[in-house]
Tab-separated table of C-alpha atoms in Angstrom:
chain	number	residue	atom	x	y	z
A	234	UNK	CA	-44.855	36.044	67.377
A	235	UNK	CA	-46.850	33.500	69.364
A	236	UNK	CA	-48.740	30.548	67.874
A	237	UNK	CA	-51.297	28.907	70.150
A	238	UNK	CA	-53.057	25.784	68.883
A	239	UNK	CA	-55.739	24.384	71.197
A	240	UNK	CA	-56.951	20.794	71.156
A	241	UNK	CA	-59.655	18.746	72.837
A	242	UNK	CA	-58.230	15.236	73.264
A	243	UNK	CA	-60.392	12.363	74.533
A	244	UNK	CA	-58.787	10.402	77.368
A	245	UNK	CA	-58.406	7.202	75.365
A	246	UNK	CA	-56.341	8.979	72.663
A	247	UNK	CA	-54.049	11.066	74.862
A	248	UNK	CA	-51.071	8.709	74.613
A	249	UNK	CA	-51.048	8.775	70.811
A	250	UNK	CA	-51.751	12.517	70.826
A	251	UNK	CA	-48.757	13.286	73.049
A	252	UNK	CA	-46.498	11.108	70.902
A	253	UNK	CA	-47.605	12.959	67.753
A	254	UNK	CA	-47.369	16.330	69.517
A	255	UNK	CA	-43.789	15.599	70.598
A	256	UNK	CA	-42.880	14.750	66.987
A	257	UNK	CA	-44.564	17.952	65.767
A	258	UNK	CA	-42.759	20.057	68.371
A	259	UNK	CA	-39.410	18.483	67.448
A	260	UNK	CA	-39.992	19.180	63.737
A	261	UNK	CA	-40.942	22.805	64.420
A	262	UNK	CA	-37.952	23.272	66.743
A	263	UNK	CA	-35.576	22.452	63.877
A	264	UNK	CA	-36.823	25.308	61.700
A	265	UNK	CA	-35.032	28.661	61.396
A	266	UNK	CA	-36.704	31.409	63.396
A	267	UNK	CA	-38.082	29.056	66.068
A	268	UNK	CA	-37.577	30.528	69.555
A	269	UNK	CA	-39.382	28.138	71.906
A	270	UNK	CA	-42.271	25.738	72.231
A	271	UNK	CA	-44.197	23.706	74.746
A	272	UNK	CA	-47.030	21.238	74.985
A	273	UNK	CA	-49.440	22.044	77.815
A	274	UNK	CA	-52.534	20.474	79.345
A	275	UNK	CA	-55.266	22.178	81.355
A	276	UNK	CA	-55.172	21.487	85.077
A	277	UNK	CA	-58.950	21.733	85.441
A	278	UNK	CA	-59.842	19.492	82.492
A	279	UNK	CA	-57.188	17.104	81.145
A	280	UNK	CA	-58.952	16.840	77.767
A	281	UNK	CA	-57.821	20.407	76.893
A	282	UNK	CA	-54.297	20.772	75.479
A	283	UNK	CA	-52.294	23.505	73.757
A	284	UNK	CA	-49.225	23.496	71.568
A	285	UNK	CA	-47.550	26.880	72.031
A	286	UNK	CA	-44.628	28.039	69.878
A	287	UNK	CA	-42.791	31.338	69.643
A	288	UNK	CA	-41.178	32.622	66.452
A	289	UNK	CA	-38.894	35.480	65.421
A	290	UNK	CA	-41.467	36.724	62.910
A	291	UNK	CA	-44.584	35.878	60.944
A	292	UNK	CA	-42.387	35.098	57.951
A	293	UNK	CA	-40.254	32.638	59.929
A	294	UNK	CA	-43.379	30.786	61.058
A	295	UNK	CA	-44.869	30.684	57.578
A	296	UNK	CA	-41.605	29.445	56.072
A	297	UNK	CA	-41.368	26.799	58.806
A	298	UNK	CA	-44.712	25.366	57.724
A	299	UNK	CA	-43.167	24.575	54.329
A	300	UNK	CA	-40.453	22.318	55.756
A	301	UNK	CA	-40.742	18.616	54.848
A	302	UNK	CA	-40.586	17.306	58.434
A	303	UNK	CA	-43.134	19.927	59.510
A	304	UNK	CA	-45.487	18.854	56.717
A	305	UNK	CA	-45.116	15.216	57.793
A	306	UNK	CA	-45.222	15.589	61.599
A	307	UNK	CA	-46.778	18.950	62.504
A	308	UNK	CA	-49.309	19.833	59.810
A	309	UNK	CA	-51.537	16.770	60.372
A	310	UNK	CA	-51.613	17.468	64.105
A	311	UNK	CA	-52.218	21.205	63.667
A	312	UNK	CA	-55.162	20.437	61.378
A	313	UNK	CA	-56.855	18.791	64.388
A	314	UNK	CA	-56.686	21.952	66.489
A	315	UNK	CA	-59.793	23.973	67.261
A	316	UNK	CA	-60.911	26.188	64.380
A	317	UNK	CA	-60.020	29.568	65.849
A	318	UNK	CA	-57.294	32.199	65.432
A	319	UNK	CA	-53.935	30.734	66.437
A	320	UNK	CA	-51.230	33.257	65.427
A	321	UNK	CA	-50.723	36.337	67.603
A	322	UNK	CA	-48.310	39.236	67.301
A	323	UNK	CA	-46.617	40.515	70.445
A	324	UNK	CA	-47.565	44.141	71.162
A	325	UNK	CA	-46.093	44.478	74.658
A	326	UNK	CA	-43.699	42.424	76.766
A	327	UNK	CA	-41.890	42.643	80.098
A	328	UNK	CA	-38.901	40.714	81.390
A	329	UNK	CA	-38.783	39.913	85.124
A	330	UNK	CA	-38.284	43.155	87.056
A	331	UNK	CA	-38.181	45.256	83.879
A	332	UNK	CA	-40.512	47.827	82.407
A	333	UNK	CA	-43.121	46.973	79.808
A	334	UNK	CA	-41.807	47.415	76.271
A	335	UNK	CA	-44.440	48.325	73.685
A	336	UNK	CA	-43.942	47.313	70.042
A	337	UNK	CA	-45.805	48.645	66.997
A	338	UNK	CA	-48.023	46.245	65.076
A	339	UNK	CA	-46.774	44.691	61.844
A	340	UNK	CA	-50.311	44.567	60.490
A	341	UNK	CA	-51.092	46.726	57.492
A	342	UNK	CA	-53.340	49.674	58.307
A	343	UNK	CA	-55.412	49.271	55.139
A	344	UNK	CA	-57.485	46.090	54.820
A	345	UNK	CA	-56.553	45.655	51.134
A	346	UNK	CA	-52.802	45.366	51.834
C-alpha cells in the first residue's frame, strides 16, 4: 500500500516544514508494517512537496496512525496536506528486469461493505 501526501510549502516556512516532516517520517518508520518512506520536493516548483510511505497493508497503516509518536509528530503534519485521496493500493508491480505481477484488489465489490 502506498500513501502519498502532497503539500504546498511557502519558501519562508520550508525549514520548519522539513524539520517537522523528518520527525513525522521517523515516527512512522517505527511502526509495525512500515516498509519505506521518503520526503520529496518538486524539481520544477520547490513549493510542492510529498511525503511518500509504503506499508504492508491498509490495516498496518491504519494501526500506525494510532501510535502515540505518530499522533504527536505525524498527524499534525498530515493534516496540512492537500485535501485529496492519499492512500493507494498496489494493483501491479515490477522489479528491475522482471515481469509485471498483477495483484487483485482488496476493495469490497459491494459499496455497502
